[in-house]
MMTF fields as JSON, N, C-alpha, C and O atoms, coordinates in Angstrom:
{
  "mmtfVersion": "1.0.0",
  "mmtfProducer": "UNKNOWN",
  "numBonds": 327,
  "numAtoms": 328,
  "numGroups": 82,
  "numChains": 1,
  "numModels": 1,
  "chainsPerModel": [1],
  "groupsPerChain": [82],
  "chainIdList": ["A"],
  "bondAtomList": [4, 2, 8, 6, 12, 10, 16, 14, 20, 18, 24, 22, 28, 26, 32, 30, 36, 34, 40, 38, 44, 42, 48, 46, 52, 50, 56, 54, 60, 58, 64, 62, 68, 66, 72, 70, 76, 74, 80, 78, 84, 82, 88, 86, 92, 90, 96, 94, 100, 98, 104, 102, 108, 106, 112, 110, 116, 114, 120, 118, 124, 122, 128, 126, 132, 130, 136, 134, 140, 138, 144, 142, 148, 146, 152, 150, 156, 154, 160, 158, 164, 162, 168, 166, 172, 170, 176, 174, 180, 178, 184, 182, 188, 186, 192, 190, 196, 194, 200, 198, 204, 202, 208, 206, 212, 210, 216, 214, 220, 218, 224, 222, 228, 226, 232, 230, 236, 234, 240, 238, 244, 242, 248, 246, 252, 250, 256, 254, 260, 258, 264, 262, 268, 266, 272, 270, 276, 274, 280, 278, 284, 282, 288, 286, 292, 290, 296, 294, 300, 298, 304, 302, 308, 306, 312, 310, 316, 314, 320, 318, 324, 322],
  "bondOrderList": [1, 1, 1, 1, 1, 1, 1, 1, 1, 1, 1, 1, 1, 1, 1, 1, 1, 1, 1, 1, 1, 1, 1, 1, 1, 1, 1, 1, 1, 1, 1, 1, 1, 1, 1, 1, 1, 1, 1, 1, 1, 1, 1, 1, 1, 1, 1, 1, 1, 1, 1, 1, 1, 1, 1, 1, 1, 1, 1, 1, 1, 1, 1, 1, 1, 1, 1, 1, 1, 1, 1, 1, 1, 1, 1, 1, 1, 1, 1, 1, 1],
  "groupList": [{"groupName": "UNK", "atomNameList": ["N", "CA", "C", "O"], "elementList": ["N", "C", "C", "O"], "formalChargeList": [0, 0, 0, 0], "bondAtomList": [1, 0, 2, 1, 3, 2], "bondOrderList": [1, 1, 2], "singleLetterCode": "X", "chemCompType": "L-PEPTIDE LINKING"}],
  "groupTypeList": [0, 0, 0, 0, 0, 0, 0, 0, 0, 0, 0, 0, 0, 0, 0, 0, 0, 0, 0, 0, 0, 0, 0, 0, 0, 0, 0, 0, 0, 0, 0, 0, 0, 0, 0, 0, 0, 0, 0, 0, 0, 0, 0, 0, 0, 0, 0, 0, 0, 0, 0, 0, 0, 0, 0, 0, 0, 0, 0, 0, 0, 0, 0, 0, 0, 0, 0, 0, 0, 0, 0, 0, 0, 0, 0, 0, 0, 0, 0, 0, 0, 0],
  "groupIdList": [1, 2, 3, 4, 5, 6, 7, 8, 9, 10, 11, 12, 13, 14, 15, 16, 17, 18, 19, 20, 21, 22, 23, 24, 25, 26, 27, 28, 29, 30, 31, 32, 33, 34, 35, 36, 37, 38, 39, 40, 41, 42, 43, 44, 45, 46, 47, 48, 49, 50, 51, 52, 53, 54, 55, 56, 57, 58, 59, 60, 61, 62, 63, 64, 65, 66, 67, 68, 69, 70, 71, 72, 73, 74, 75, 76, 77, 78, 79, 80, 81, 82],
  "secStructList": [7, 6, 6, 2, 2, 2, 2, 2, 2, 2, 2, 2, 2, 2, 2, 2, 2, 2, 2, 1, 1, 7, 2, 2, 2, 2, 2, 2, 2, 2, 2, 2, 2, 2, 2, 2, 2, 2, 6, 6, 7, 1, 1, 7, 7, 2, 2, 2, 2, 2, 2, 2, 2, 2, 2, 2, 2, 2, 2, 2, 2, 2, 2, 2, 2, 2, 3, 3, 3, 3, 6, 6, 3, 3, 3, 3, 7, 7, 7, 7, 7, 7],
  "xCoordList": [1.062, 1.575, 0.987, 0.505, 1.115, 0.305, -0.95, -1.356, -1.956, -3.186, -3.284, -4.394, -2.352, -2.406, -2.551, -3.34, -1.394, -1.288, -1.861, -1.504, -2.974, -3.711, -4.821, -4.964, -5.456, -6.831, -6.401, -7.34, -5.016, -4.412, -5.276, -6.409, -4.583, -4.547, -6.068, -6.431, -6.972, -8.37, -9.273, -10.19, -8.714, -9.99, -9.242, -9.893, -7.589, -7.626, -8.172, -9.262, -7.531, -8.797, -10.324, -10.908, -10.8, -12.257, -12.798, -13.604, -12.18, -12.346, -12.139, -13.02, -10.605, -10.423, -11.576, -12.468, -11.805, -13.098, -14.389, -15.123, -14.708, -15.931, -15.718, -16.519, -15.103, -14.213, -14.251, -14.638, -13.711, -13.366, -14.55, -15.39, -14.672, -15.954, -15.416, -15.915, -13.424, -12.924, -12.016, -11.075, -12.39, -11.51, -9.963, -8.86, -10.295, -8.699, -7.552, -6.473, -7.951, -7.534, -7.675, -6.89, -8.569, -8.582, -7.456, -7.109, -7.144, -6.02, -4.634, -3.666, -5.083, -3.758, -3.185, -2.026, -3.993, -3.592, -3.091, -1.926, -4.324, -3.789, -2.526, -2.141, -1.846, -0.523, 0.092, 1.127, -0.187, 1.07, 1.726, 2.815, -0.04, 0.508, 1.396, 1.885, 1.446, 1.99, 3.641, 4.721, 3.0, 5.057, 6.092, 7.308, 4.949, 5.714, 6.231, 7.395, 5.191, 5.596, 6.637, 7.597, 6.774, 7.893, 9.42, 10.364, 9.133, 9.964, 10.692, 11.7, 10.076, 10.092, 10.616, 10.98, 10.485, 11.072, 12.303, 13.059, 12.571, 14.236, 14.526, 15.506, 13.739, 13.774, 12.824, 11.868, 12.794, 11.591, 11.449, 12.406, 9.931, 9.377, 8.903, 8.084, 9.142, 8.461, 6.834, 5.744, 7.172, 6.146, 4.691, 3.534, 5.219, 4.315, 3.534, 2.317, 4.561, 3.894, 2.907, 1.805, 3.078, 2.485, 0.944, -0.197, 1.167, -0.143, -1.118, -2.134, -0.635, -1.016, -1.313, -1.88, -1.18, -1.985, -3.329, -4.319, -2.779, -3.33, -5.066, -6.181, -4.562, -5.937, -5.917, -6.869, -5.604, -6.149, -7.26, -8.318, -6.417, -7.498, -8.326, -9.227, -8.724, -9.697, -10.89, -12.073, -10.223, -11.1, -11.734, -12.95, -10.604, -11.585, -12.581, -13.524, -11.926, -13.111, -14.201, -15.18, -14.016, -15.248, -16.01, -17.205, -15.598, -15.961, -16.695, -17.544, -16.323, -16.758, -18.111, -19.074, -17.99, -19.558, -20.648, -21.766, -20.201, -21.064, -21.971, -23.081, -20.951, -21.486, -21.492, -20.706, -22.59, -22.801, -23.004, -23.697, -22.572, -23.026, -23.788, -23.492, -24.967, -25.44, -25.709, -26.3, -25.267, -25.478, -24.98, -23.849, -25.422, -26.002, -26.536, -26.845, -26.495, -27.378, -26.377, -25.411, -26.148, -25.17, -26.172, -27.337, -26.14, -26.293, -25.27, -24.457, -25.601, -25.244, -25.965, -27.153, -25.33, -25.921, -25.133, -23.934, -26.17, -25.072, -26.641, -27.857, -25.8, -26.771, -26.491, -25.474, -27.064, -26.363, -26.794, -26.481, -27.631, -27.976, -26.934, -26.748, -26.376, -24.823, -25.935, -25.648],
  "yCoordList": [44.327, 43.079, 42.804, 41.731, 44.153, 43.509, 43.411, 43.04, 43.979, 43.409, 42.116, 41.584, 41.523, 40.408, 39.172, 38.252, 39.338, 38.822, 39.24, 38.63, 40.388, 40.366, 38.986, 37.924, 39.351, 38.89, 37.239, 36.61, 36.614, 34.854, 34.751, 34.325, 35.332, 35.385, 34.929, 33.791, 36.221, 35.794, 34.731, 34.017, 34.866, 33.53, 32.003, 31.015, 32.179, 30.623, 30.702, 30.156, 31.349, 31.491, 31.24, 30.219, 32.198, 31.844, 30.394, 29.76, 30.011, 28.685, 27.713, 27.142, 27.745, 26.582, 26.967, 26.12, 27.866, 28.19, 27.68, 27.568, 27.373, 27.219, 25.559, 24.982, 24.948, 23.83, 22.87, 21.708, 23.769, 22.909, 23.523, 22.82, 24.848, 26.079, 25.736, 25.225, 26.546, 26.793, 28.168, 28.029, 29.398, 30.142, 30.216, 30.374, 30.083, 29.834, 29.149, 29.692, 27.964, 27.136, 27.63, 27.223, 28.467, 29.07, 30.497, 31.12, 30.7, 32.671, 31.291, 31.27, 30.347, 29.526, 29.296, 29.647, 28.606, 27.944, 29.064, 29.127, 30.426, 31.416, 32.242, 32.819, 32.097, 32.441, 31.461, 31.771, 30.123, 29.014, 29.338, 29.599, 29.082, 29.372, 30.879, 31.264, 31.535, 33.052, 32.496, 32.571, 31.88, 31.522, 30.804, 30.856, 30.053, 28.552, 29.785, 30.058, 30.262, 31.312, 32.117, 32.018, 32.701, 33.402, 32.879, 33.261, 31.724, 30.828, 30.13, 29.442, 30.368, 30.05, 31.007, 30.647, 32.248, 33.623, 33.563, 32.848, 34.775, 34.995, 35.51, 35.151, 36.373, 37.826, 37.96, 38.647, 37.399, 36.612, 38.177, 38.895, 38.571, 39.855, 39.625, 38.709, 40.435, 40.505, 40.798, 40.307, 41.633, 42.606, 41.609, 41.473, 41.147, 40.195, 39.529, 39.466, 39.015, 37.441, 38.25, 37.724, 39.528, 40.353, 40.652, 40.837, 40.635, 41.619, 40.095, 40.179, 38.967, 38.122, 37.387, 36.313, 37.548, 37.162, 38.194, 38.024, 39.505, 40.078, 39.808, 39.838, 39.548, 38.911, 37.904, 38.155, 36.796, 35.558, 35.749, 35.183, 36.875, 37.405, 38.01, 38.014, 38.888, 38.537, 38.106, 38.296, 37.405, 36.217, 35.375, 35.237, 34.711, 34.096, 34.436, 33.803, 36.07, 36.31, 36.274, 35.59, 37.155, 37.513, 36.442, 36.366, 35.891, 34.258, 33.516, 32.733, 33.783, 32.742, 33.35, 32.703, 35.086, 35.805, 35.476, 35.242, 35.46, 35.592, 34.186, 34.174, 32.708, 31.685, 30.624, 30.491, 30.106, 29.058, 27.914, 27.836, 26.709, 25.265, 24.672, 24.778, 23.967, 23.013, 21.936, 22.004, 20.629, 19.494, 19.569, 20.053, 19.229, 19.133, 20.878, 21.083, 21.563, 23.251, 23.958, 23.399, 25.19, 25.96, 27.534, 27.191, 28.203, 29.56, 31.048, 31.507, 31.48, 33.001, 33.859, 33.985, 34.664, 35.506, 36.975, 37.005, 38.26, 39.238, 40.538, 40.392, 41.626, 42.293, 43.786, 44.43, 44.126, 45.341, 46.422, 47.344, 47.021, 48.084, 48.422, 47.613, 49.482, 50.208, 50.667, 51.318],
  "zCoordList": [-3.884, -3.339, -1.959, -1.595, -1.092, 0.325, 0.722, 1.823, -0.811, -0.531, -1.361, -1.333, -2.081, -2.037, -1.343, -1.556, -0.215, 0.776, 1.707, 2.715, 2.014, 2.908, 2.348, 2.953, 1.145, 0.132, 0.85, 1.34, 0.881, 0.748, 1.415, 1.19, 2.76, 4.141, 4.441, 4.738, 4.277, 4.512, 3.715, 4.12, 2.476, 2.028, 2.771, 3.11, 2.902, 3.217, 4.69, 4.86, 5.881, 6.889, 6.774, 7.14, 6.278, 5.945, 5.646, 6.327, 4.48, 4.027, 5.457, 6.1, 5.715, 6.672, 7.7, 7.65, 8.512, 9.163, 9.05, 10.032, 7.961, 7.649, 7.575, 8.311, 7.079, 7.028, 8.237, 8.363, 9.078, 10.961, 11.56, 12.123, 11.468, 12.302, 13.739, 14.742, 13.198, 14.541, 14.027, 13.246, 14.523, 13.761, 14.34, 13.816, 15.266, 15.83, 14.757, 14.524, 14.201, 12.737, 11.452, 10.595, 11.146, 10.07, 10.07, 9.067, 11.134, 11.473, 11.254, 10.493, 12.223, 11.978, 10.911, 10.688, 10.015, 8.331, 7.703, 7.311, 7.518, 7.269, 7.014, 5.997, 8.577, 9.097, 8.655, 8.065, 8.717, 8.13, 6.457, 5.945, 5.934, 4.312, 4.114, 3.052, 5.321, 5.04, 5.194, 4.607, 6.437, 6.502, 5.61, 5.43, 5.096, 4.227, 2.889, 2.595, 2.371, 1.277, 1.695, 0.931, 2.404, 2.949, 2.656, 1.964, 3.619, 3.379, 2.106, 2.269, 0.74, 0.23, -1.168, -2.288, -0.602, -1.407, -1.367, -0.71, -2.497, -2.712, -1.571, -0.92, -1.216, -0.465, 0.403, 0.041, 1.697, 2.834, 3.405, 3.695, 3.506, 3.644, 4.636, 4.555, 6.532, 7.924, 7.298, 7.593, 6.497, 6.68, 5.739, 6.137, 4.643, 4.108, 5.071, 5.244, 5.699, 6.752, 7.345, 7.506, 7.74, 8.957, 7.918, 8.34, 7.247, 5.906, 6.404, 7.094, 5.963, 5.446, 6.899, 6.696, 7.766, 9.549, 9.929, 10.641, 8.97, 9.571, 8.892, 9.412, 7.501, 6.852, 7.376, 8.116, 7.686, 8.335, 9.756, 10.031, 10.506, 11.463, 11.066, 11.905, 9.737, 9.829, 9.295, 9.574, 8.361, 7.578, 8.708, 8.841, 9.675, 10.563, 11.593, 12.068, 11.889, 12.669, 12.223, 12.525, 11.357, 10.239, 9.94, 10.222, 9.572, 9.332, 10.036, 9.61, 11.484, 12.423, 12.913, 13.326, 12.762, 13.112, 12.444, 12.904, 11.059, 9.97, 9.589, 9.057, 10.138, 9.147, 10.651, 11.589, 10.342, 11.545, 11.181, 10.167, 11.738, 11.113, 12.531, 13.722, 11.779, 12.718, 12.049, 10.972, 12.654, 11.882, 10.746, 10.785, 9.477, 8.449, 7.657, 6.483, 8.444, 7.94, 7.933, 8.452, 7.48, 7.459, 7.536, 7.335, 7.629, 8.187, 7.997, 8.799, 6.855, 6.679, 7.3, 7.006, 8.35, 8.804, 8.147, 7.867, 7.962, 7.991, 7.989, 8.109, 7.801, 8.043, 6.851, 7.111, 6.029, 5.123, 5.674, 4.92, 7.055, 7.052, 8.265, 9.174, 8.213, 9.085, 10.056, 11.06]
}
């Protein structure tokens, strides 16, 4: 269940990120959709909301390193060698 709600957490971050290419808004949305769900349980879980920010941080960080927009261009950067 809480890598579920980690997994929300980061793709909706990510997405909204890439979206605005403000990550600050993407950890935000992230954390919102964590709360509204919460909110919305039988049985409203701290610890969920907490899983599910904590992927939003870092979907958007991650996010915001990795992918750059200019204009019209978009830009994956990443690198596979450790």
């Amino acid at each position: 269940d809480k890598a579920k709600h980690f997994a929300a957490g980061a793709v909706i971050a990510s997405v909204t990120t890439v979206a605005t290419e403000k990550p600050w808004l993407g950890f935000a949305a992230g954390c919102l959709a964590g709360a509204v769900k919460e909110a919305r349980d039988r049985a409203p879980s701290g610890k969920d909301f907490a899983v599910t920010c904590l992927g939003s941080a870092l979907g958007a960080v991650g996010t915001g390193w990795m992918i750059q927009r200019s204009g019209r261009e978009t830009v994956v950067s990443y690198n596979v060698a450790w």
